[in-house]
Amino acid sequence: MRALRGGRTAGAVRQGFGKCGVAMDKHILELKHICKEFPGVKALDDVNLTLDAGEVLALVGENGAGKSTLMLTLGGVHKPEAGQIFINGKEVSFSSPMDAQNQGIGIVYQELSLVQGLSIAENIFANRQPVGKAGFIKKEELYKSAREMLGLFHMEQLDPGMLVKELSVANRQVIEILKAISCDPKILVLDEPTSSLTEVEVQELFRNIRILKERGIAIIYISHHLHEIFEIADKVTILRDGKYICEARVTDIDEEFLVTKMVGRKIENIYGKRQEDEKIGEVCFRAEHLERKGLFHDISFEVRRGEIVGMSGLVGAGRTEIGLAIFGADKLDAGTLTLDGKQVEIRSVREAIANGIGYMSENRKEQGLYLDFDLKMNFISNRLPEFSKNGFMQEKQIEKAAEEAVNQFRIAIPGVSYKVGKLSGGNQQKVLLATWLGIRPRFLIVDEPTRGVDVGAKSEIYTFLRRMAAEGTAILMISSDLPEILGVSDRILVVREGQIAADCPARGATEESILSFATGVKEEETRRD
Amino acid sequence: MNILKKLTKQREFFIFFVIICIMVAMTIYSPIFLTFANLSVLFLSLSIAVIIAVGMTNLMVSGGFDMSVGSVLAFSGAMAGIVLRSGAPVIAAVLIGIVIGGLAGLFNGFVVSILGINPFVTTLASLSLFRGLTLIVTRGQNISGLPDAFNALGQKVILGLQMPIWYALILVVIGDILLRKSRFFRQNYYIGGSEKSARLSGIAVDRMKILNYVIVGLLAGFAGVIMTARMGTASVTQGTGLELQVITAVIIGGASLQGGEGTVIGAFLGSLLMTLITNVLTLVGVDVYWQTFVTGATLLVAVLIDQYGKVRKEKARK
């Protein structure tokens, strides 16, 4: 990270960036009274938005508030039923995504659109590669332009010929942004750009956003992470249930204001109240000298009954790998596990579950849920024997248990036979939580429990975790979200490069202190410039 | 009302409905259609494919795929024939045919789940491997002159129906109940739905996958024995192209190549529908050469209807 910053001069910059100066009295983008309806739902209802050159506007709202629809409208995917869009004071309409791009809208979607097996250069200039007479790609020219683009973000050290699949997630995202920038947009939309980045990488992204700002590009920034908004945005537009709620300069408001406006009711503290120390009991889970070659080594820690231990660290530090190995999904090369004072041998997920260990995966869509299946099937997936008699499934019993779970976890779903793939992120996460709490774990590992989940559902998930803890479960919470780590944990472990770098009480810990352990850099140096 | 609504949503019901329509229309059109003779020939001709389809459905539900069943059938049949010609008892020949099918399945399963080769590629290779082995062990010669006691396994008639029909029906009933209701086979839906999730749910994914190939192999081996008995000859070309017929039936019956869905009854009805259409074309007097074409068209139409139905349902929800 530190290699990328500093006093290096900007490389050659593509022509055109400088021409973005606009007459001051006109907004670079203005949306007036935009309405968009889908059968049965008013997705956007009289939404207004203004944006000036070099400004960062944060678009916030819960899932389903209309952020995505608004973005897709701006991207030319949806056509609004009513309302007007102005670019530089001129009314425009988009006939297609291509048309929107040509008129100066660049969008970086949350799901990256890069081709893994092609080079950086070919990805940046996808379908716009410079070609010679016979239609062959001029490689020299292509690489030269790609190097210029990389120079914009001071990343000349990357070889334009490198394949995208060899890049880190963070660098892939940089390429994605460069791809959008290479079309010379006036307005750039970033959809949840930090959802898979670590804190350090987020800082890097912000630096890049500031570079784009200086070039006069107007940016719409969509994020669930409210603290980011105060750091990078100039102003914020809040949506709720498809309606425009308000617009404010970030300097005039605070986080509580944002949450209240987004949710429509007051949430005192989304992380809930911390357990009183006396409720924390005996040691439930103990790991000693765990090792998996090349990924982590000498990992020792304890989790007590009733305790939520937060595990922080950079992406790639080995946190998920530790979790998976404890859960028996990956092999441990060395080390011992102890549950309630008894040493246990866990060679498979089945044995872990039998011992009362649960693991809620960080990626519910790919590892955790069965999106094409209904809630019932998902809910019983990790304990089929409990719902079968003489080898045959007991459908009535399954239905009853699933219905109870829906009520208990307040999952918004039309019925237990409804596909979970159609639920919102927050509800999907609640289904996953219900599934794992179903085994009544003694020790539960939750990996990024609120990734891609909106504020309302977040606070509910924290409530469930706390209730579990209060009932005596030991919880290990792996998370990249520092405020979450600080707000929820009783104790914090920091993992750096496959080793435990710190084990400290949550009281007294700060974002800076955790980051300094996570990066191994002294505290003063990690402070933002 | 509720039950009716639930029924009409299922693919099996839809195919069943189409089958009834065709049968009613044909009964009116042709006096020979609804005769016992015609129908028993019809069922006999689909019985071998149905026996294998029971295992194929289970395999495809788990996201697997097997192109080699036709070759395995031929190899098992040939080995049974060789064993019989050497003077071994019938029971030994039957067991050897079935066991060889199982071993072939074990081979496929091992390569797919332990070595991690794509199922299509693996079984495309073993399609040639086992057909090749058949040619090697038989020196390319059909094996005939098998004992009557053995041939009876495929030719005997009980209650007017030939043995292969009985085997198929029994296997369909057992297979459907097991796949629909048993905890053990339910695991295959989870594996097909999301293999990564299934691992984290504590399902022994690799073991199940191997077993699924073994099951379809055992059934292909059994089918090989039965087909040999029915013909009285172990033909080196028997079962050629059968894999496509079986997979087509399973997909028409509601399974998908991604896994996670499908039923044995559906596969049976899919197979019946295809055979019925062929039978109808013959009775109506359509050129024989059109029949394969119509099979392809049926598959495409079935999948299109399903796709269209899903899209419409989703739109109605929004």
JSON list of N, CA and C in Angstrom, two decimals, chain A residues 39-41 324 327 329 349-350 353 359 361 366-370 373 376-378 380-382 384-385 388 391-393 395 398 418 422 436, chain B residues 177-178 180-184 186-187 189-204 207 259-261 310 314-315 317-318:
[
{"chain": "A", "resi": 39, "resn": "PRO", "atom": "N", "xyz": [-44.46, -3.57, -12.05]},
{"chain": "A", "resi": 39, "resn": "PRO", "atom": "CA", "xyz": [-45.79, -4.06, -11.69]},
{"chain": "A", "resi": 39, "resn": "PRO", "atom": "C", "xyz": [-45.94, -4.22, -10.18]},
{"chain": "A", "resi": 40, "resn": "GLY", "atom": "N", "xyz": [-46.82, -3.44, -9.61]},
{"chain": "A", "resi": 40, "resn": "GLY", "atom": "CA", "xyz": [-47.10, -3.58, -8.18]},
{"chain": "A", "resi": 40, "resn": "GLY", "atom": "C", "xyz": [-46.20, -2.78, -7.25]},
{"chain": "A", "resi": 41, "resn": "VAL", "atom": "N", "xyz": [-45.10, -2.26, -7.74]},
{"chain": "A", "resi": 41, "resn": "VAL", "atom": "CA", "xyz": [-44.16, -1.54, -6.88]},
{"chain": "A", "resi": 41, "resn": "VAL", "atom": "C", "xyz": [-43.77, -0.21, -7.50]},
{"chain": "A", "resi": 324, "resn": "LEU", "atom": "N", "xyz": [-12.55, -21.86, 8.71]},
{"chain": "A", "resi": 324, "resn": "LEU", "atom": "CA", "xyz": [-12.90, -23.07, 7.96]},
{"chain": "A", "resi": 324, "resn": "LEU", "atom": "C", "xyz": [-12.17, -24.30, 8.51]},
{"chain": "A", "resi": 327, "resn": "PHE", "atom": "N", "xyz": [-13.74, -25.52, 11.62]},
{"chain": "A", "resi": 327, "resn": "PHE", "atom": "CA", "xyz": [-15.03, -26.11, 11.27]},
{"chain": "A", "resi": 327, "resn": "PHE", "atom": "C", "xyz": [-14.88, -27.45, 10.54]},
{"chain": "A", "resi": 329, "resn": "ALA", "atom": "N", "xyz": [-13.82, -27.94, 7.54]},
{"chain": "A", "resi": 329, "resn": "ALA", "atom": "CA", "xyz": [-13.97, -27.87, 6.09]},
{"chain": "A", "resi": 329, "resn": "ALA", "atom": "C", "xyz": [-12.61, -27.93, 5.40]},
{"chain": "A", "resi": 349, "resn": "VAL", "atom": "N", "xyz": [-16.74, -31.53, 8.41]},
{"chain": "A", "resi": 349, "resn": "VAL", "atom": "CA", "xyz": [-17.80, -30.61, 8.80]},
{"chain": "A", "resi": 349, "resn": "VAL", "atom": "C", "xyz": [-18.85, -31.36, 9.63]},
{"chain": "A", "resi": 350, "resn": "ARG", "atom": "N", "xyz": [-19.11, -32.59, 9.22]},
{"chain": "A", "resi": 350, "resn": "ARG", "atom": "CA", "xyz": [-20.10, -33.37, 9.93]},
{"chain": "A", "resi": 350, "resn": "ARG", "atom": "C", "xyz": [-19.73, -33.52, 11.41]},
{"chain": "A", "resi": 353, "resn": "ILE", "atom": "N", "xyz": [-20.26, -30.22, 13.26]},
{"chain": "A", "resi": 353, "resn": "ILE", "atom": "CA", "xyz": [-21.67, -29.98, 13.59]},
{"chain": "A", "resi": 353, "resn": "ILE", "atom": "C", "xyz": [-22.09, -30.89, 14.75]},
{"chain": "A", "resi": 359, "resn": "TYR", "atom": "N", "xyz": [-20.77, -22.73, 11.53]},
{"chain": "A", "resi": 359, "resn": "TYR", "atom": "CA", "xyz": [-19.98, -21.75, 10.77]},
{"chain": "A", "resi": 359, "resn": "TYR", "atom": "C", "xyz": [-20.87, -21.07, 9.76]},
{"chain": "A", "resi": 361, "resn": "SER", "atom": "N", "xyz": [-21.01, -18.74, 6.76]},
{"chain": "A", "resi": 361, "resn": "SER", "atom": "CA", "xyz": [-20.01, -18.35, 5.77]},
{"chain": "A", "resi": 361, "resn": "SER", "atom": "C", "xyz": [-20.08, -16.87, 5.41]},
{"chain": "A", "resi": 366, "resn": "GLU", "atom": "N", "xyz": [-22.82, -18.10, -2.40]},
{"chain": "A", "resi": 366, "resn": "GLU", "atom": "CA", "xyz": [-22.12, -19.25, -2.97]},
{"chain": "A", "resi": 366, "resn": "GLU", "atom": "C", "xyz": [-21.86, -20.35, -1.96]},
{"chain": "A", "resi": 367, "resn": "GLN", "atom": "N", "xyz": [-21.56, -19.97, -0.73]},
{"chain": "A", "resi": 367, "resn": "GLN", "atom": "CA", "xyz": [-21.28, -20.99, 0.28]},
{"chain": "A", "resi": 367, "resn": "GLN", "atom": "C", "xyz": [-22.15, -20.72, 1.47]},
{"chain": "A", "resi": 368, "resn": "GLY", "atom": "N", "xyz": [-23.23, -21.41, 1.54]},
{"chain": "A", "resi": 368, "resn": "GLY", "atom": "CA", "xyz": [-24.08, -21.19, 2.70]},
{"chain": "A", "resi": 368, "resn": "GLY", "atom": "C", "xyz": [-25.50, -21.49, 2.31]},
{"chain": "A", "resi": 369, "resn": "LEU", "atom": "N", "xyz": [-26.05, -20.62, 1.46]},
{"chain": "A", "resi": 369, "resn": "LEU", "atom": "CA", "xyz": [-27.44, -20.83, 1.07]},
{"chain": "A", "resi": 369, "resn": "LEU", "atom": "C", "xyz": [-27.54, -21.61, -0.23]},
{"chain": "A", "resi": 370, "resn": "TYR", "atom": "N", "xyz": [-28.75, -22.15, -0.45]},
{"chain": "A", "resi": 370, "resn": "TYR", "atom": "CA", "xyz": [-29.09, -22.77, -1.72]},
{"chain": "A", "resi": 370, "resn": "TYR", "atom": "C", "xyz": [-30.14, -21.85, -2.32]},
{"chain": "A", "resi": 373, "resn": "PHE", "atom": "N", "xyz": [-33.44, -23.01, -3.83]},
{"chain": "A", "resi": 373, "resn": "PHE", "atom": "CA", "xyz": [-34.32, -23.81, -2.99]},
{"chain": "A", "resi": 373, "resn": "PHE", "atom": "C", "xyz": [-35.15, -22.91, -2.08]},
{"chain": "A", "resi": 376, "resn": "LYS", "atom": "N", "xyz": [-37.62, -23.80, 3.53]},
{"chain": "A", "resi": 376, "resn": "LYS", "atom": "CA", "xyz": [-37.64, -25.08, 4.26]},
{"chain": "A", "resi": 376, "resn": "LYS", "atom": "C", "xyz": [-36.37, -25.90, 4.00]},
{"chain": "A", "resi": 377, "resn": "MET", "atom": "N", "xyz": [-36.09, -26.08, 2.69]},
{"chain": "A", "resi": 377, "resn": "MET", "atom": "CA", "xyz": [-34.93, -26.89, 2.31]},
{"chain": "A", "resi": 377, "resn": "MET", "atom": "C", "xyz": [-33.65, -26.29, 2.87]},
{"chain": "A", "resi": 378, "resn": "ASN", "atom": "N", "xyz": [-33.54, -24.96, 2.85]},
{"chain": "A", "resi": 378, "resn": "ASN", "atom": "CA", "xyz": [-32.35, -24.31, 3.37]},
{"chain": "A", "resi": 378, "resn": "ASN", "atom": "C", "xyz": [-32.24, -24.49, 4.88]},
{"chain": "A", "resi": 380, "resn": "ILE", "atom": "N", "xyz": [-33.21, -26.75, 6.87]},
{"chain": "A", "resi": 380, "resn": "ILE", "atom": "CA", "xyz": [-32.85, -28.05, 7.43]},
{"chain": "A", "resi": 380, "resn": "ILE", "atom": "C", "xyz": [-31.54, -28.60, 6.87]},
{"chain": "A", "resi": 381, "resn": "SER", "atom": "N", "xyz": [-30.88, -27.81, 5.98]},
{"chain": "A", "resi": 381, "resn": "SER", "atom": "CA", "xyz": [-29.76, -28.35, 5.21]},
{"chain": "A", "resi": 381, "resn": "SER", "atom": "C", "xyz": [-28.63, -28.91, 6.06]},
{"chain": "A", "resi": 382, "resn": "ASN", "atom": "N", "xyz": [-28.40, -28.35, 7.24]},
{"chain": "A", "resi": 382, "resn": "ASN", "atom": "CA", "xyz": [-27.25, -28.81, 8.03]},
{"chain": "A", "resi": 382, "resn": "ASN", "atom": "C", "xyz": [-27.65, -29.82, 9.12]},
{"chain": "A", "resi": 384, "resn": "LEU", "atom": "N", "xyz": [-30.20, -32.74, 8.44]},
{"chain": "A", "resi": 384, "resn": "LEU", "atom": "CA", "xyz": [-31.21, -33.62, 7.85]},
{"chain": "A", "resi": 384, "resn": "LEU", "atom": "C", "xyz": [-31.65, -34.74, 8.81]},
{"chain": "A", "resi": 385, "resn": "PRO", "atom": "N", "xyz": [-30.72, -35.36, 9.54]},
{"chain": "A", "resi": 385, "resn": "PRO", "atom": "CA", "xyz": [-31.15, -36.48, 10.40]},
{"chain": "A", "resi": 385, "resn": "PRO", "atom": "C", "xyz": [-32.21, -36.07, 11.41]},
{"chain": "A", "resi": 388, "resn": "SER", "atom": "N", "xyz": [-35.70, -36.51, 9.96]},
{"chain": "A", "resi": 388, "resn": "SER", "atom": "CA", "xyz": [-36.08, -37.73, 9.25]},
{"chain": "A", "resi": 388, "resn": "SER", "atom": "C", "xyz": [-36.33, -38.84, 10.26]},
{"chain": "A", "resi": 391, "resn": "GLY", "atom": "N", "xyz": [-35.04, -42.93, 8.03]},
{"chain": "A", "resi": 391, "resn": "GLY", "atom": "CA", "xyz": [-34.44, -42.60, 6.74]},
{"chain": "A", "resi": 391, "resn": "GLY", "atom": "C", "xyz": [-35.31, -41.78, 5.82]},
{"chain": "A", "resi": 392, "resn": "PHE", "atom": "N", "xyz": [-36.55, -41.51, 6.23]},
{"chain": "A", "resi": 392, "resn": "PHE", "atom": "CA", "xyz": [-37.42, -40.72, 5.35]},
{"chain": "A", "resi": 392, "resn": "PHE", "atom": "C", "xyz": [-37.72, -39.36, 5.95]},
{"chain": "A", "resi": 393, "resn": "MET", "atom": "N", "xyz": [-37.78, -38.35, 5.08]},
{"chain": "A", "resi": 393, "resn": "MET", "atom": "CA", "xyz": [-37.97, -36.99, 5.53]},
{"chain": "A", "resi": 393, "resn": "MET", "atom": "C", "xyz": [-39.39, -36.79, 6.06]},
{"chain": "A", "resi": 395, "resn": "GLU", "atom": "N", "xyz": [-42.01, -34.23, 6.26]},
{"chain": "A", "resi": 395, "resn": "GLU", "atom": "CA", "xyz": [-42.33, -32.92, 5.69]},
{"chain": "A", "resi": 395, "resn": "GLU", "atom": "C", "xyz": [-43.11, -32.02, 6.66]},
{"chain": "A", "resi": 398, "resn": "ILE", "atom": "N", "xyz": [-40.85, -30.53, 9.23]},
{"chain": "A", "resi": 398, "resn": "ILE", "atom": "CA", "xyz": [-39.98, -29.54, 8.60]},
{"chain": "A", "resi": 398, "resn": "ILE", "atom": "C", "xyz": [-40.72, -28.22, 8.46]},
{"chain": "A", "resi": 418, "resn": "TYR", "atom": "N", "xyz": [-41.03, -20.47, -0.32]},
{"chain": "A", "resi": 418, "resn": "TYR", "atom": "CA", "xyz": [-40.58, -19.41, -1.22]},
{"chain": "A", "resi": 418, "resn": "TYR", "atom": "C", "xyz": [-39.07, -19.51, -1.38]},
{"chain": "A", "resi": 422, "resn": "LYS", "atom": "N", "xyz": [-34.80, -15.13, -3.91]},
{"chain": "A", "resi": 422, "resn": "LYS", "atom": "CA", "xyz": [-35.59, -13.95, -4.24]},
{"chain": "A", "resi": 422, "resn": "LYS", "atom": "C", "xyz": [-35.69, -12.96, -3.07]},
{"chain": "A", "resi": 436, "resn": "TRP", "atom": "N", "xyz": [-28.15, -21.83, 11.12]},
{"chain": "A", "resi": 436, "resn": "TRP", "atom": "CA", "xyz": [-27.05, -22.22, 12.00]},
{"chain": "A", "resi": 436, "resn": "TRP", "atom": "C", "xyz": [-27.42, -22.19, 13.47]},
{"chain": "B", "resi": 177, "resn": "ILE", "atom": "N", "xyz": [-39.62, -42.99, -4.87]},
{"chain": "B", "resi": 177, "resn": "ILE", "atom": "CA", "xyz": [-39.85, -42.83, -3.42]},
{"chain": "B", "resi": 177, "resn": "ILE", "atom": "C", "xyz": [-38.54, -42.46, -2.72]},
{"chain": "B", "resi": 178, "resn": "LEU", "atom": "N", "xyz": [-37.47, -43.16, -3.08]},
{"chain": "B", "resi": 178, "resn": "LEU", "atom": "CA", "xyz": [-36.20, -42.90, -2.41]},
{"chain": "B", "resi": 178, "resn": "LEU", "atom": "C", "xyz": [-35.72, -41.47, -2.68]},
{"chain": "B", "resi": 180, "resn": "ARG", "atom": "N", "xyz": [-37.40, -38.90, -3.65]},
{"chain": "B", "resi": 180, "resn": "ARG", "atom": "CA", "xyz": [-38.33, -37.87, -3.19]},
{"chain": "B", "resi": 180, "resn": "ARG", "atom": "C", "xyz": [-38.33, -37.76, -1.67]},
{"chain": "B", "resi": 181, "resn": "LYS", "atom": "N", "xyz": [-38.25, -38.90, -1.01]},
{"chain": "B", "resi": 181, "resn": "LYS", "atom": "CA", "xyz": [-38.52, -38.87, 0.43]},
{"chain": "B", "resi": 181, "resn": "LYS", "atom": "C", "xyz": [-37.37, -39.24, 1.34]},
{"chain": "B", "resi": 182, "resn": "SER", "atom": "N", "xyz": [-36.36, -39.97, 0.83]},
{"chain": "B", "resi": 182, "resn": "SER", "atom": "CA", "xyz": [-35.37, -40.45, 1.78]},
{"chain": "B", "resi": 182, "resn": "SER", "atom": "C", "xyz": [-34.34, -39.38, 2.09]},
{"chain": "B", "resi": 183, "resn": "ARG", "atom": "N", "xyz": [-33.88, -39.39, 3.32]},
{"chain": "B", "resi": 183, "resn": "ARG", "atom": "CA", "xyz": [-32.91, -38.41, 3.76]},
{"chain": "B", "resi": 183, "resn": "ARG", "atom": "C", "xyz": [-31.60, -38.57, 2.97]},
{"chain": "B", "resi": 184, "resn": "PHE", "atom": "N", "xyz": [-31.23, -39.84, 2.77]},
{"chain": "B", "resi": 184, "resn": "PHE", "atom": "CA", "xyz": [-29.96, -40.10, 2.11]},
{"chain": "B", "resi": 184, "resn": "PHE", "atom": "C", "xyz": [-29.90, -39.48, 0.72]},
{"chain": "B", "resi": 186, "resn": "ARG", "atom": "N", "xyz": [-31.89, -37.22, -0.49]},
{"chain": "B", "resi": 186, "resn": "ARG", "atom": "CA", "xyz": [-32.18, -35.79, -0.45]},
{"chain": "B", "resi": 186, "resn": "ARG", "atom": "C", "xyz": [-30.88, -34.98, -0.51]},
{"chain": "B", "resi": 187, "resn": "GLN", "atom": "N", "xyz": [-29.82, -35.58, 0.02]},
{"chain": "B", "resi": 187, "resn": "GLN", "atom": "CA", "xyz": [-28.53, -34.88, 0.00]},
{"chain": "B", "resi": 187, "resn": "GLN", "atom": "C", "xyz": [-28.11, -34.50, -1.41]},
{"chain": "B", "resi": 189, "resn": "TYR", "atom": "N", "xyz": [-29.94, -33.35, -3.80]},
{"chain": "B", "resi": 189, "resn": "TYR", "atom": "CA", "xyz": [-30.51, -32.06, -4.19]},
{"chain": "B", "resi": 189, "resn": "TYR", "atom": "C", "xyz": [-29.62, -30.93, -3.68]},
{"chain": "B", "resi": 190, "resn": "TYR", "atom": "N", "xyz": [-29.14, -31.07, -2.44]},
{"chain": "B", "resi": 190, "resn": "TYR", "atom": "CA", "xyz": [-28.29, -30.03, -1.88]},
{"chain": "B", "resi": 190, "resn": "TYR", "atom": "C", "xyz": [-26.99, -29.90, -2.65]},
{"chain": "B", "resi": 191, "resn": "ILE", "atom": "N", "xyz": [-26.41, -31.06, -3.01]},
{"chain": "B", "resi": 191, "resn": "ILE", "atom": "CA", "xyz": [-25.15, -31.01, -3.75]},
{"chain": "B", "resi": 191, "resn": "ILE", "atom": "C", "xyz": [-25.38, -30.33, -5.09]},
{"chain": "B", "resi": 192, "resn": "GLY", "atom": "N", "xyz": [-26.48, -30.69, -5.75]},
{"chain": "B", "resi": 192, "resn": "GLY", "atom": "CA", "xyz": [-26.78, -30.08, -7.04]},
{"chain": "B", "resi": 192, "resn": "GLY", "atom": "C", "xyz": [-27.13, -28.61, -6.91]},
{"chain": "B", "resi": 193, "resn": "GLY", "atom": "N", "xyz": [-27.78, -28.24, -5.80]},
{"chain": "B", "resi": 193, "resn": "GLY", "atom": "CA", "xyz": [-28.17, -26.85, -5.59]},
{"chain": "B", "resi": 193, "resn": "GLY", "atom": "C", "xyz": [-26.97, -25.96, -5.40]},
{"chain": "B", "resi": 194, "resn": "SER", "atom": "N", "xyz": [-26.02, -26.37, -4.61]},
{"chain": "B", "resi": 194, "resn": "SER", "atom": "CA", "xyz": [-24.79, -25.62, -4.42]},
{"chain": "B", "resi": 194, "resn": "SER", "atom": "C", "xyz": [-23.78, -26.53, -3.74]},
{"chain": "B", "resi": 195, "resn": "GLU", "atom": "N", "xyz": [-22.80, -26.95, -4.52]},
{"chain": "B", "resi": 195, "resn": "GLU", "atom": "CA", "xyz": [-21.84, -27.91, -3.98]},
{"chain": "B", "resi": 195, "resn": "GLU", "atom": "C", "xyz": [-21.07, -27.32, -2.79]},
{"chain": "B", "resi": 196, "resn": "LYS", "atom": "N", "xyz": [-20.69, -26.03, -2.94]},
{"chain": "B", "resi": 196, "resn": "LYS", "atom": "CA", "xyz": [-19.91, -25.39, -1.88]},
{"chain": "B", "resi": 196, "resn": "LYS", "atom": "C", "xyz": [-20.74, -25.30, -0.60]},
{"chain": "B", "resi": 197, "resn": "SER", "atom": "N", "xyz": [-22.00, -24.93, -0.74]},
{"chain": "B", "resi": 197, "resn": "SER", "atom": "CA", "xyz": [-22.86, -24.84, 0.44]},
{"chain": "B", "resi": 197, "resn": "SER", "atom": "C", "xyz": [-23.04, -26.21, 1.06]},
{"chain": "B", "resi": 198, "resn": "ALA", "atom": "N", "xyz": [-23.19, -27.24, 0.20]},
{"chain": "B", "resi": 198, "resn": "ALA", "atom": "CA", "xyz": [-23.41, -28.59, 0.72]},
{"chain": "B", "resi": 198, "resn": "ALA", "atom": "C", "xyz": [-22.24, -29.04, 1.58]},
{"chain": "B", "resi": 199, "resn": "ARG", "atom": "N", "xyz": [-21.02, -28.70, 1.17]},
{"chain": "B", "resi": 199, "resn": "ARG", "atom": "CA", "xyz": [-19.85, -29.06, 1.98]},
{"chain": "B", "resi": 199, "resn": "ARG", "atom": "C", "xyz": [-19.95, -28.45, 3.37]},
{"chain": "B", "resi": 200, "resn": "LEU", "atom": "N", "xyz": [-20.37, -27.16, 3.40]},
{"chain": "B", "resi": 200, "resn": "LEU", "atom": "CA", "xyz": [-20.46, -26.48, 4.70]},
{"chain": "B", "resi": 200, "resn": "LEU", "atom": "C", "xyz": [-21.69, -26.91, 5.49]},
{"chain": "B", "resi": 201, "resn": "SER", "atom": "N", "xyz": [-22.63, -27.61, 4.83]},
{"chain": "B", "resi": 201, "resn": "SER", "atom": "CA", "xyz": [-23.77, -28.13, 5.58]},
{"chain": "B", "resi": 201, "resn": "SER", "atom": "C", "xyz": [-23.44, -29.48, 6.19]},
{"chain": "B", "resi": 202, "resn": "GLY", "atom": "N", "xyz": [-22.22, -29.95, 5.95]},
{"chain": "B", "resi": 202, "resn": "GLY", "atom": "CA", "xyz": [-21.82, -31.23, 6.55]},
{"chain": "B", "resi": 202, "resn": "GLY", "atom": "C", "xyz": [-22.17, -32.43, 5.71]},
{"chain": "B", "resi": 203, "resn": "ILE", "atom": "N", "xyz": [-22.41, -32.22, 4.42]},
{"chain": "B", "resi": 203, "resn": "ILE", "atom": "CA", "xyz": [-22.71, -33.36, 3.54]},
{"chain": "B", "resi": 203, "resn": "ILE", "atom": "C", "xyz": [-21.40, -33.89, 2.96]},
{"chain": "B", "resi": 204, "resn": "ALA", "atom": "N", "xyz": [-21.25, -35.21, 2.96]},
{"chain": "B", "resi": 204, "resn": "ALA", "atom": "CA", "xyz": [-20.01, -35.81, 2.43]},
{"chain": "B", "resi": 204, "resn": "ALA", "atom": "C", "xyz": [-20.09, -35.83, 0.91]},
{"chain": "B", "resi": 207, "resn": "ARG", "atom": "N", "xyz": [-18.08, -38.41, -1.44]},
{"chain": "B", "resi": 207, "resn": "ARG", "atom": "CA", "xyz": [-18.56, -39.77, -1.29]},
{"chain": "B", "resi": 207, "resn": "ARG", "atom": "C", "xyz": [-19.90, -39.94, -2.02]},
{"chain": "B", "resi": 259, "resn": "GLY", "atom": "N", "xyz": [-28.28, -29.23, -12.06]},
{"chain": "B", "resi": 259, "resn": "GLY", "atom": "CA", "xyz": [-28.56, -30.03, -10.87]},
{"chain": "B", "resi": 259, "resn": "GLY", "atom": "C", "xyz": [-29.54, -29.34, -9.94]},
{"chain": "B", "resi": 260, "resn": "GLY", "atom": "N", "xyz": [-29.91, -30.05, -8.87]},
{"chain": "B", "resi": 260, "resn": "GLY", "atom": "CA", "xyz": [-30.81, -29.47, -7.87]},
{"chain": "B", "resi": 260, "resn": "GLY", "atom": "C", "xyz": [-32.27, -29.71, -8.13]},
{"chain": "B", "resi": 261, "resn": "GLU", "atom": "N", "xyz": [-32.64, -30.22, -9.30]},
{"chain": "B", "resi": 261, "resn": "GLU", "atom": "CA", "xyz": [-34.05, -30.51, -9.56]},
{"chain": "B", "resi": 261, "resn": "GLU", "atom": "C", "xyz": [-34.19, -31.75, -10.43]},
{"chain": "B", "resi": 310, "resn": "LYS", "atom": "N", "xyz": [-41.21, -20.19, -16.15]},
{"chain": "B", "resi": 310, "resn": "LYS", "atom": "CA", "xyz": [-40.49, -19.62, -15.01]},
{"chain": "B", "resi": 310, "resn": "LYS", "atom": "C", "xyz": [-40.47, -18.10, -15.10]},
{"chain": "B", "resi": 314, "resn": "GLU", "atom": "N", "xyz": [-42.14, -15.40, -12.48]},
{"chain": "B", "resi": 314, "resn": "GLU", "atom": "CA", "xyz": [-41.37, -14.38, -11.80]},
{"chain": "B", "resi": 314, "resn": "GLU", "atom": "C", "xyz": [-41.96, -12.99, -12.04]},
{"chain": "B", "resi": 315, "resn": "LYS", "atom": "N", "xyz": [-42.42, -12.78, -13.27]},
{"chain": "B", "resi": 315, "resn": "LYS", "atom": "CA", "xyz": [-43.01, -11.47, -13.59]},
{"chain": "B", "resi": 315, "resn": "LYS", "atom": "C", "xyz": [-44.28, -11.26, -12.79]},
{"chain": "B", "resi": 317, "resn": "ARG", "atom": "N", "xyz": [-44.94, -12.29, -9.95]},
{"chain": "B", "resi": 317, "resn": "ARG", "atom": "CA", "xyz": [-44.63, -12.02, -8.55]},
{"chain": "B", "resi": 317, "resn": "ARG", "atom": "C", "xyz": [-44.32, -10.56, -8.31]},
{"chain": "B", "resi": 318, "resn": "LYS", "atom": "N", "xyz": [-43.66, -9.93, -9.27]},
{"chain": "B", "resi": 318, "resn": "LYS", "atom": "CA", "xyz": [-43.16, -8.57, -9.07]},
{"chain": "B", "resi": 318, "resn": "LYS", "atom": "C", "xyz": [-44.20, -7.48, -9.06]}
]
